[in-house]
Amino acid sequence: MAVACAVAVGDPALRLVGDLGVVLAGLIASAVLWIVGGRRSQRRNWRLLAVAPLLPAAGTVLSAALDPADALELVVLRWVPTVPGYVLAVVAILSLVDRQRLRSGGLRLAVELCLFLTACVVAVQLLVIGPSGSWTHLALAEQLVLGAAVVATSATMAAALTLLGVIEVRRQRMALVLLTGAVLLTTGRGLATRALLTDMAGAVDLSRFLVAAGLGLLAAAVLVDPGPDPDSTTVPVPGRSTALGQLLPHFAMVVALVIIGFVAAAGYTPTLVSVVGGSVCILLTAVHRWVTVRDAGRMALRLRRSEAYFRSLVRSSGDAIVILDDALRITWASPALDRALGTAAADLVGRPLLDVVHPEDVAPLTGALPVAAPRTEAPRTEAPRAETPDAHVDHAGLLLLRLQDAAGVWRYLEAGISDLRDDPDVGAVVLHCRDMTERHARELALQGIAYTDPMTGLPNRAGVLKTLEAELAQAGSGASTLLLIALDGLASARENAGRENVTRVVAEIGRRLRATVRGEDTVARMGGGAFAVLTDGADADADRLAARCLSVVEQPIMTPNGLVELTAGVGLAPLEPGVGVDELLARADLAVRAAHARGEGCVARYSPAIGEAAARQERLRTDLQGASARGEMFLLTQPIVSLSEERITGLEAQLHWRHPDLGEIAPAEFLALAERNGLLADVVRWALAEATSVAAALPAYGAPLRIGFKVPAGYAATGTLVADVEHALTTSGLAPERLVLQVTSETATTGDDRTGLDITSLRLMGVHVALDGFGSGSSALAHLTQLPIDIVRLDRSLITRIDRDPQSRALCESIAGIARALGLDVVAEGVETPAQLAALAGFGCGFAQGFLISRPIPPAQVEPLLAAGAGALLPSFVSRV
């Protein structure tokens, strides 16, 4: 472009090359504005400005194509499309600034725009028309085109000046580049017009450079524009502009007057437009000054009202505001602090905050208050201004501190800390304080209630937990032990003596325990019938204290309804470093369980063995879920032989669990665990279905074999026994008469009518019911006639001495005789010696089962055993017996 302009200067015949260079500059500027402006947030504004250079380029191309002979016609052809381009530029330039900033200017901005426009008209008309201003020889249409050109270019410069005056500071560089480009562009086009009309070839060449430079600056403006600040929350204040914006109106007036003076000094008579324009500039400058003073007065009045309003709010607020400087020295305090501290509040000003608070609050305050930093300006001593934006507030949370009032009483203040030292309007640390003295006293009272047991007056569970936390934090400083005392017998005492008397009993137990321990020991009620004692001393001292506590608990207590006698289990758990409160209570609870397992009125100390046992129980409880689905549950069968037929006539299915890590688990252990955790029904239901399937799959060697299965008491009480048995029989296809359900006398004689009805329903279905373990526990001969049974299974405790104790033999013989008379089959369990088997055969016992005959074997080994002897078992041995 510069080369094209230079070529046109060197050879006037190549004027067209220079014009084409200017056209190319316009196209490039338009492309840059369009592409780069599309990446800015104000996309439409920059792209609207990108259209403006295209219209003057179109005028240049149009004039070159028509090539009129008359210079005036050439000027008109160029300006006809150029004027709309300047109008577009004015709209685009003004839209680059936020609308709210334009609207906030009000009358002041309108006066400035008129002043800029008038001053620019004075300057531009001098370039286009000339100092003499003689254009009377022009036709009306030509006068209108040139007049529109003067107004349009002047409006463009005025818009650029207005943009520079109101744009935010961070974008002033862009506005300055845009103004410079508009000035060069306007000057170049005005100079070109003047040169064409007066045949000044040199001026035409200069105008090309000015226009090309102006277009380049327009393109550069979009490149340097940082765009609006997305994080800015500043709202323009009406009547205000930037510092540069306040100087521009005066500068425009001075420029207009200087131009008029220059024309007069050059010997020309200023045109009417210049004289009128200069006068209007002076008048508008005065109006602008008046509007500025008026807006400033209104702003000052608004600020005074706002200041008075917020000062009244601060004065009447219940929360006190305290201002600290960088050294955390109190520089100002609101009147609300007087209501809390009285006359002592005024004495705090000028003193460091850390010197006036309670000594115990110094450390928390030091950690919470912002670190002091050196500042270059003096700290402020007045109240914070109401216009402080919330964006600069940094809340550090609430802190409780104490200050002395005029009477020397420490008052509790809840303070919120805000570091506003980076806020130029405040420049300090602000404390928002609220008097919490009465509330703190109420909280202490409520805290005492929350940590005290109302029945005994002792600390409750929450209180002892708080004490334990403090003790565990110092567990390495001395030996301490937690005693957990669990009372036994409260349920029966409540039935006999009544609930109110039991309440008195528990309160008396608490009083006795408090009187038994030392003054520094802690006694607490954990809830229900549990007490806790926290004591210091060696293990032997703790053991002796546990014995004394157990002794006072077991002393009878007189009530209006008679004596109440209780006992307890005491568990001891030492406090150790690294052990939390929950783990300590769990250890004490395990020790109490161990004490109860030993019997009534026992004491147990926690040991790793107890912990390992508890861990084993917890793992078994977890792993028991889904054990059957994982194939860990299995059945073993133990043959039952008929002594008269000398063959196997039945099997007893025994449930076993092989844990993948712990190995074989005894049925008594995991069945009790399953019952406590609600898994018993699932386990027994699986075993019942498996047992019936095993029996149904066995081939028949003579009479079909029966299969027996022990029904736990907890499972029988669930009420699903009949439905589960029916489902197992239906699924497996086993005949009901081949199934023998073994129940204990406790199960059969329970007070639950449902269990008795279930057993009766099973017998009606054809299922046989056996009384298991007869001769042990609470079984009696009367059960043989009262219970709905078909088989009696003699307990192994009766069989053990049958071969060498005449009384045991006589007892077994009597039971067998009574059972035969009642039509019941008799099965002897636990036969382990030939002598026991001979004794049973001697008095006519029907069936036998035990290790002598066969140990429990997998179901897969039953069929080969039956096939080898065709159902018979040691016929020669049995015959000799």
PDB file of C-alpha atoms in Angstrom, residues 147-374:
ATOM      1  CA  GLY A 147     -21.998  19.382   3.693  1.00  0.00           C
ATOM      2  CA  ALA A 148     -22.931  15.800   4.545  1.00  0.00           C
ATOM      3  CA  ALA A 149     -19.260  14.854   4.163  1.00  0.00           C
ATOM      4  CA  VAL A 150     -18.256  17.560   6.641  1.00  0.00           C
ATOM      5  CA  VAL A 151     -20.896  16.511   9.151  1.00  0.00           C
ATOM      6  CA  ALA A 152     -20.254  12.772   8.765  1.00  0.00           C
ATOM      7  CA  THR A 153     -16.481  13.039   9.211  1.00  0.00           C
ATOM      8  CA  SER A 154     -16.929  15.447  12.096  1.00  0.00           C
ATOM      9  CA  ALA A 155     -19.386  13.068  13.719  1.00  0.00           C
ATOM     10  CA  THR A 156     -16.862  10.243  13.373  1.00  0.00           C
ATOM     11  CA  MET A 157     -14.163  12.251  15.133  1.00  0.00           C
ATOM     12  CA  ALA A 158     -16.671  13.360  17.788  1.00  0.00           C
ATOM     13  CA  ALA A 159     -17.679   9.745  18.401  1.00  0.00           C
ATOM     14  CA  ALA A 160     -14.027   8.750  18.795  1.00  0.00           C
ATOM     15  CA  LEU A 161     -13.454  11.617  21.249  1.00  0.00           C
ATOM     16  CA  THR A 162     -16.557  10.614  23.231  1.00  0.00           C
ATOM     17  CA  LEU A 163     -15.393   6.992  23.336  1.00  0.00           C
ATOM     18  CA  LEU A 164     -12.000   8.089  24.687  1.00  0.00           C
ATOM     19  CA  GLY A 165     -13.705  10.173  27.379  1.00  0.00           C
ATOM     20  CA  VAL A 166     -16.033   7.491  28.790  1.00  0.00           C
ATOM     21  CA  ILE A 167     -14.217   4.192  28.109  1.00  0.00           C
ATOM     22  CA  GLU A 168     -12.805   2.323  31.117  1.00  0.00           C
ATOM     23  CA  VAL A 169      -9.144   2.876  31.880  1.00  0.00           C
ATOM     24  CA  ARG A 170      -7.987  -0.566  30.738  1.00  0.00           C
ATOM     25  CA  ARG A 171      -9.345   0.130  27.205  1.00  0.00           C
ATOM     26  CA  GLN A 172      -8.150   3.749  26.830  1.00  0.00           C
ATOM     27  CA  ARG A 173      -5.178   2.695  24.707  1.00  0.00           C
ATOM     28  CA  MET A 174      -7.559   1.138  22.185  1.00  0.00           C
ATOM     29  CA  ALA A 175      -9.711   4.296  22.191  1.00  0.00           C
ATOM     30  CA  LEU A 176      -6.641   6.505  21.687  1.00  0.00           C
ATOM     31  CA  VAL A 177      -5.481   4.420  18.706  1.00  0.00           C
ATOM     32  CA  LEU A 178      -8.993   4.536  17.277  1.00  0.00           C
ATOM     33  CA  LEU A 179      -9.156   8.326  17.701  1.00  0.00           C
ATOM     34  CA  THR A 180      -5.775   8.786  16.022  1.00  0.00           C
ATOM     35  CA  GLY A 181      -6.881   6.628  13.121  1.00  0.00           C
ATOM     36  CA  ALA A 182     -10.142   8.569  12.795  1.00  0.00           C
ATOM     37  CA  VAL A 183      -8.245  11.897  12.825  1.00  0.00           C
ATOM     38  CA  LEU A 184      -5.777  10.727  10.154  1.00  0.00           C
ATOM     39  CA  LEU A 185      -8.543   9.225   8.047  1.00  0.00           C
ATOM     40  CA  THR A 186     -10.710  12.341   8.316  1.00  0.00           C
ATOM     41  CA  THR A 187      -7.792  14.662   7.660  1.00  0.00           C
ATOM     42  CA  GLY A 188      -6.700  12.614   4.653  1.00  0.00           C
ATOM     43  CA  ARG A 189     -10.132  12.553   3.053  1.00  0.00           C
ATOM     44  CA  GLY A 190     -10.749  16.240   3.745  1.00  0.00           C
ATOM     45  CA  LEU A 191      -7.351  17.122   2.355  1.00  0.00           C
ATOM     46  CA  ALA A 192      -7.983  14.983  -0.741  1.00  0.00           C
ATOM     47  CA  THR A 193     -11.311  16.717  -1.323  1.00  0.00           C
ATOM     48  CA  ARG A 194      -9.737  20.133  -0.960  1.00  0.00           C
ATOM     49  CA  ALA A 195      -6.875  19.153  -3.289  1.00  0.00           C
ATOM     50  CA  LEU A 196      -9.234  17.887  -5.998  1.00  0.00           C
ATOM     51  CA  LEU A 197     -11.320  21.022  -5.858  1.00  0.00           C
ATOM     52  CA  THR A 198      -8.294  23.347  -5.970  1.00  0.00           C
ATOM     53  CA  ASP A 199      -6.075  21.154  -8.201  1.00  0.00           C
ATOM     54  CA  MET A 200      -3.375  20.591  -5.518  1.00  0.00           C
ATOM     55  CA  ALA A 201      -1.621  17.410  -6.761  1.00  0.00           C
ATOM     56  CA  GLY A 202       0.838  17.282  -3.882  1.00  0.00           C
ATOM     57  CA  ALA A 203      -1.959  17.403  -1.329  1.00  0.00           C
ATOM     58  CA  VAL A 204      -3.653  14.444  -3.060  1.00  0.00           C
ATOM     59  CA  ASP A 205      -0.524  12.365  -2.667  1.00  0.00           C
ATOM     60  CA  LEU A 206      -0.252  13.275   1.028  1.00  0.00           C
ATOM     61  CA  SER A 207      -3.910  12.440   1.600  1.00  0.00           C
ATOM     62  CA  ARG A 208      -3.363   8.886   0.333  1.00  0.00           C
ATOM     63  CA  PHE A 209      -0.701   8.312   2.990  1.00  0.00           C
ATOM     64  CA  LEU A 210      -2.934   9.800   5.703  1.00  0.00           C
ATOM     65  CA  VAL A 211      -5.925   7.653   4.666  1.00  0.00           C
ATOM     66  CA  ALA A 212      -3.811   4.483   4.501  1.00  0.00           C
ATOM     67  CA  ALA A 213      -2.297   5.253   7.928  1.00  0.00           C
ATOM     68  CA  GLY A 214      -5.752   5.939   9.377  1.00  0.00           C
ATOM     69  CA  LEU A 215      -7.085   2.632   8.060  1.00  0.00           C
ATOM     70  CA  GLY A 216      -4.069   0.848   9.507  1.00  0.00           C
ATOM     71  CA  LEU A 217      -4.715   2.386  12.922  1.00  0.00           C
ATOM     72  CA  LEU A 218      -8.363   1.310  12.764  1.00  0.00           C
ATOM     73  CA  ALA A 219      -7.175  -2.265  12.248  1.00  0.00           C
ATOM     74  CA  ALA A 220      -4.623  -1.869  15.047  1.00  0.00           C
ATOM     75  CA  ALA A 221      -7.312  -0.671  17.462  1.00  0.00           C
ATOM     76  CA  VAL A 222      -9.077  -4.028  17.452  1.00  0.00           C
ATOM     77  CA  LEU A 223      -5.764  -5.793  18.047  1.00  0.00           C
ATOM     78  CA  VAL A 224      -4.943  -3.789  21.196  1.00  0.00           C
ATOM     79  CA  ASP A 225      -8.469  -3.924  22.623  1.00  0.00           C
ATOM     80  CA  PRO A 226      -8.407  -6.072  25.815  1.00  0.00           C
ATOM     81  CA  GLY A 227     -12.199  -6.143  25.887  1.00  0.00           C
ATOM     82  CA  PRO A 228     -14.464  -5.452  28.872  1.00  0.00           C
ATOM     83  CA  ASP A 229     -13.306  -6.844  32.217  1.00  0.00           C
ATOM     84  CA  PRO A 230     -15.445  -9.961  32.810  1.00  0.00           C
ATOM     85  CA  ASP A 231     -14.741  -9.854  36.575  1.00  0.00           C
ATOM     86  CA  SER A 232     -15.519  -6.181  36.984  1.00  0.00           C
ATOM     87  CA  THR A 233     -18.492  -5.429  39.230  1.00  0.00           C
ATOM     88  CA  THR A 234     -17.966  -1.651  39.205  1.00  0.00           C
ATOM     89  CA  VAL A 235     -21.132   0.263  38.308  1.00  0.00           C
ATOM     90  CA  PRO A 236     -20.577   3.626  36.532  1.00  0.00           C
ATOM     91  CA  VAL A 237     -21.487   6.566  38.725  1.00  0.00           C
ATOM     92  CA  PRO A 238     -23.694   9.188  36.987  1.00  0.00           C
ATOM     93  CA  GLY A 239     -21.883  12.454  36.323  1.00  0.00           C
ATOM     94  CA  ARG A 240     -18.432  10.915  36.361  1.00  0.00           C
ATOM     95  CA  SER A 241     -16.033  10.125  33.535  1.00  0.00           C
ATOM     96  CA  THR A 242     -12.395   9.248  33.320  1.00  0.00           C
ATOM     97  CA  ALA A 243      -9.727  11.840  34.122  1.00  0.00           C
ATOM     98  CA  LEU A 244      -8.924  12.123  30.401  1.00  0.00           C
ATOM     99  CA  GLY A 245     -12.618  12.508  29.627  1.00  0.00           C
ATOM    100  CA  GLN A 246     -12.856  15.554  31.860  1.00  0.00           C
ATOM    101  CA  LEU A 247     -10.062  17.312  29.905  1.00  0.00           C
ATOM    102  CA  LEU A 248     -11.190  16.495  26.364  1.00  0.00           C
ATOM    103  CA  PRO A 249     -14.079  19.035  26.174  1.00  0.00           C
ATOM    104  CA  HIS A 250     -11.747  21.900  27.079  1.00  0.00           C
ATOM    105  CA  PHE A 251      -9.147  20.618  24.638  1.00  0.00           C
ATOM    106  CA  ALA A 252     -11.754  20.524  21.828  1.00  0.00           C
ATOM    107  CA  MET A 253     -12.792  24.130  22.525  1.00  0.00           C
ATOM    108  CA  VAL A 254      -9.163  25.286  22.519  1.00  0.00           C
ATOM    109  CA  VAL A 255      -8.483  23.513  19.198  1.00  0.00           C
ATOM    110  CA  ALA A 256     -11.528  25.130  17.567  1.00  0.00           C
ATOM    111  CA  LEU A 257     -10.512  28.605  18.730  1.00  0.00           C
ATOM    112  CA  VAL A 258      -6.905  28.062  17.654  1.00  0.00           C
ATOM    113  CA  ILE A 259      -8.047  27.070  14.151  1.00  0.00           C
ATOM    114  CA  ILE A 260     -10.216  30.199  13.886  1.00  0.00           C
ATOM    115  CA  GLY A 261      -7.330  32.353  15.096  1.00  0.00           C
ATOM    116  CA  PHE A 262      -4.946  30.706  12.672  1.00  0.00           C
ATOM    117  CA  VAL A 263      -7.295  31.426   9.755  1.00  0.00           C
ATOM    118  CA  ALA A 264      -7.606  35.053  10.828  1.00  0.00           C
ATOM    119  CA  ALA A 265      -3.855  35.360  11.297  1.00  0.00           C
ATOM    120  CA  ALA A 266      -3.313  33.990   7.785  1.00  0.00           C
ATOM    121  CA  GLY A 267      -5.236  36.915   6.327  1.00  0.00           C
ATOM    122  CA  TYR A 268      -8.483  35.104   5.647  1.00  0.00           C
ATOM    123  CA  THR A 269     -11.852  36.132   6.892  1.00  0.00           C
ATOM    124  CA  PRO A 270     -13.258  33.317   9.059  1.00  0.00           C
ATOM    125  CA  THR A 271     -16.347  31.785   7.590  1.00  0.00           C
ATOM    126  CA  LEU A 272     -19.711  32.072   9.210  1.00  0.00           C
ATOM    127  CA  VAL A 273     -19.533  28.373  10.142  1.00  0.00           C
ATOM    128  CA  SER A 274     -16.211  28.963  11.915  1.00  0.00           C
ATOM    129  CA  VAL A 275     -17.421  32.001  13.830  1.00  0.00           C
ATOM    130  CA  VAL A 276     -20.682  30.378  14.849  1.00  0.00           C
ATOM    131  CA  GLY A 277     -18.900  27.110  15.662  1.00  0.00           C
ATOM    132  CA  GLY A 278     -16.344  28.868  17.859  1.00  0.00           C
ATOM    133  CA  SER A 279     -19.069  30.738  19.720  1.00  0.00           C
ATOM    134  CA  VAL A 280     -21.042  27.528  20.226  1.00  0.00           C
ATOM    135  CA  CYS A 281     -17.901  25.797  21.521  1.00  0.00           C
ATOM    136  CA  ILE A 282     -17.398  28.529  24.123  1.00  0.00           C
ATOM    137  CA  LEU A 283     -21.047  28.350  25.131  1.00  0.00           C
ATOM    138  CA  LEU A 284     -21.068  24.551  25.327  1.00  0.00           C
ATOM    139  CA  THR A 285     -17.881  24.592  27.408  1.00  0.00           C
ATOM    140  CA  ALA A 286     -19.574  26.852  29.920  1.00  0.00           C
ATOM    141  CA  VAL A 287     -22.645  24.627  29.935  1.00  0.00           C
ATOM    142  CA  HIS A 288     -20.428  21.590  30.355  1.00  0.00           C
ATOM    143  CA  ARG A 289     -18.735  23.201  33.333  1.00  0.00           C
ATOM    144  CA  TRP A 290     -22.096  24.042  34.888  1.00  0.00           C
ATOM    145  CA  VAL A 291     -23.383  20.473  34.366  1.00  0.00           C
ATOM    146  CA  THR A 292     -20.186  19.046  35.858  1.00  0.00           C
ATOM    147  CA  VAL A 293     -20.461  21.241  38.954  1.00  0.00           C
ATOM    148  CA  ARG A 294     -24.133  20.363  39.311  1.00  0.00           C
ATOM    149  CA  ASP A 295     -23.452  16.617  39.044  1.00  0.00           C
ATOM    150  CA  ALA A 296     -20.599  16.900  41.529  1.00  0.00           C
ATOM    151  CA  GLY A 297     -22.906  18.671  43.984  1.00  0.00           C
ATOM    152  CA  ARG A 298     -25.552  16.020  43.572  1.00  0.00           C
ATOM    153  CA  MET A 299     -22.968  13.296  44.054  1.00  0.00           C
ATOM    154  CA  ALA A 300     -21.632  14.967  47.192  1.00  0.00           C
ATOM    155  CA  LEU A 301     -25.157  15.289  48.566  1.00  0.00           C
ATOM    156  CA  ARG A 302     -25.882  11.653  47.754  1.00  0.00           C
ATOM    157  CA  LEU A 303     -22.684  10.567  49.450  1.00  0.00           C
ATOM    158  CA  ARG A 304     -23.443  12.640  52.538  1.00  0.00           C
ATOM    159  CA  ARG A 305     -26.912  11.122  52.774  1.00  0.00           C
ATOM    160  CA  SER A 306     -25.555   7.630  52.234  1.00  0.00           C
ATOM    161  CA  GLU A 307     -22.841   8.258  54.819  1.00  0.00           C
ATOM    162  CA  ALA A 308     -25.389   9.550  57.342  1.00  0.00           C
ATOM    163  CA  TYR A 309     -27.733   6.654  56.584  1.00  0.00           C
ATOM    164  CA  PHE A 310     -25.139   3.965  57.113  1.00  0.00           C
ATOM    165  CA  ARG A 311     -23.654   5.703  60.132  1.00  0.00           C
ATOM    166  CA  SER A 312     -27.122   5.633  61.681  1.00  0.00           C
ATOM    167  CA  LEU A 313     -27.397   1.947  60.855  1.00  0.00           C
ATOM    168  CA  VAL A 314     -24.001   1.241  62.414  1.00  0.00           C
ATOM    169  CA  ARG A 315     -24.878   3.300  65.496  1.00  0.00           C
ATOM    170  CA  SER A 316     -28.216   1.523  66.007  1.00  0.00           C
ATOM    171  CA  SER A 317     -26.972  -1.966  65.121  1.00  0.00           C
ATOM    172  CA  GLY A 318     -26.721  -4.550  67.860  1.00  0.00           C
ATOM    173  CA  ASP A 319     -23.399  -5.767  66.413  1.00  0.00           C
ATOM    174  CA  ALA A 320     -20.303  -3.736  67.181  1.00  0.00           C
ATOM    175  CA  ILE A 321     -17.717  -2.967  64.493  1.00  0.00           C
ATOM    176  CA  VAL A 322     -14.060  -2.706  65.474  1.00  0.00           C
ATOM    177  CA  ILE A 323     -11.393  -1.470  63.039  1.00  0.00           C
ATOM    178  CA  LEU A 324      -7.792  -2.718  63.320  1.00  0.00           C
ATOM    179  CA  ASP A 325      -4.736  -1.368  61.545  1.00  0.00           C
ATOM    180  CA  ASP A 326      -1.844  -3.449  60.201  1.00  0.00           C
ATOM    181  CA  ALA A 327      -0.383  -3.796  63.698  1.00  0.00           C
ATOM    182  CA  LEU A 328      -3.789  -5.093  64.915  1.00  0.00           C
ATOM    183  CA  ARG A 329      -4.222  -1.918  66.932  1.00  0.00           C
ATOM    184  CA  ILE A 330      -7.810  -0.759  67.541  1.00  0.00           C
ATOM    185  CA  THR A 331      -8.332   2.455  65.585  1.00  0.00           C
ATOM    186  CA  TRP A 332     -12.117   2.815  65.744  1.00  0.00           C
ATOM    187  CA  ALA A 333     -15.067   1.121  67.446  1.00  0.00           C
ATOM    188  CA  SER A 334     -18.760   1.629  66.750  1.00  0.00           C
ATOM    189  CA  PRO A 335     -21.056   2.940  69.519  1.00  0.00           C
ATOM    190  CA  ALA A 336     -22.610  -0.535  69.818  1.00  0.00           C
ATOM    191  CA  LEU A 337     -19.484  -1.639  71.705  1.00  0.00           C
ATOM    192  CA  ASP A 338     -20.396   0.814  74.486  1.00  0.00           C
ATOM    193  CA  ARG A 339     -23.556  -1.169  75.192  1.00  0.00           C
ATOM    194  CA  ALA A 340     -21.474  -4.278  75.843  1.00  0.00           C
ATOM    195  CA  LEU A 341     -18.456  -2.808  77.663  1.00  0.00           C
ATOM    196  CA  GLY A 342     -19.730   0.523  78.943  1.00  0.00           C
ATOM    197  CA  THR A 343     -17.159   3.273  79.356  1.00  0.00           C
ATOM    198  CA  ALA A 344     -14.335   0.745  78.923  1.00  0.00           C
ATOM    199  CA  ALA A 345     -14.999   0.695  75.150  1.00  0.00           C
ATOM    200  CA  ALA A 346     -13.534   4.192  74.671  1.00  0.00           C
ATOM    201  CA  ASP A 347     -10.300   3.166  76.411  1.00  0.00           C
ATOM    202  CA  LEU A 348      -9.678   0.419  73.844  1.00  0.00           C
ATOM    203  CA  VAL A 349      -8.998   2.806  70.941  1.00  0.00           C
ATOM    204  CA  GLY A 350      -5.291   3.028  70.250  1.00  0.00           C
ATOM    205  CA  ARG A 351      -4.394  -0.204  72.088  1.00  0.00           C
ATOM    206  CA  PRO A 352      -3.370  -3.519  70.434  1.00  0.00           C
ATOM    207  CA  LEU A 353      -6.214  -6.017  70.445  1.00  0.00           C
ATOM    208  CA  LEU A 354      -4.004  -8.831  71.756  1.00  0.00           C
ATOM    209  CA  ASP A 355      -3.209  -6.733  74.845  1.00  0.00           C
ATOM    210  CA  VAL A 356      -6.840  -6.204  75.893  1.00  0.00           C
ATOM    211  CA  VAL A 357      -8.377  -9.639  75.341  1.00  0.00           C
ATOM    212  CA  HIS A 358      -8.374 -12.435  77.915  1.00  0.00           C
ATOM    213  CA  PRO A 359      -4.953 -14.157  78.126  1.00  0.00           C
ATOM    214  CA  GLU A 360      -6.495 -17.488  77.110  1.00  0.00           C
ATOM    215  CA  ASP A 361      -7.812 -15.912  73.888  1.00  0.00           C
ATOM    216  CA  VAL A 362      -4.437 -14.609  72.681  1.00  0.00           C
ATOM    217  CA  ALA A 363      -3.356 -17.846  71.013  1.00  0.00           C
ATOM    218  CA  PRO A 364      -6.634 -18.446  69.100  1.00  0.00           C
ATOM    219  CA  LEU A 365      -6.716 -14.791  68.014  1.00  0.00           C
ATOM    220  CA  THR A 366      -3.114 -14.891  66.830  1.00  0.00           C
ATOM    221  CA  GLY A 367      -3.931 -17.868  64.610  1.00  0.00           C
ATOM    222  CA  ALA A 368      -7.160 -16.394  63.269  1.00  0.00           C
ATOM    223  CA  LEU A 369      -6.222 -12.751  62.680  1.00  0.00           C
ATOM    224  CA  PRO A 370      -4.410 -11.895  59.409  1.00  0.00           C
ATOM    225  CA  VAL A 371      -0.666 -11.394  59.678  1.00  0.00           C
ATOM    226  CA  ALA A 372       0.296  -7.733  59.808  1.00  0.00           C
ATOM    227  CA  ALA A 373       2.083  -6.369  56.745  1.00  0.00           C
ATOM    228  CA  PRO A 374       3.945  -3.050  56.321  1.00  0.00           C
TER     229      PRO A 374
END
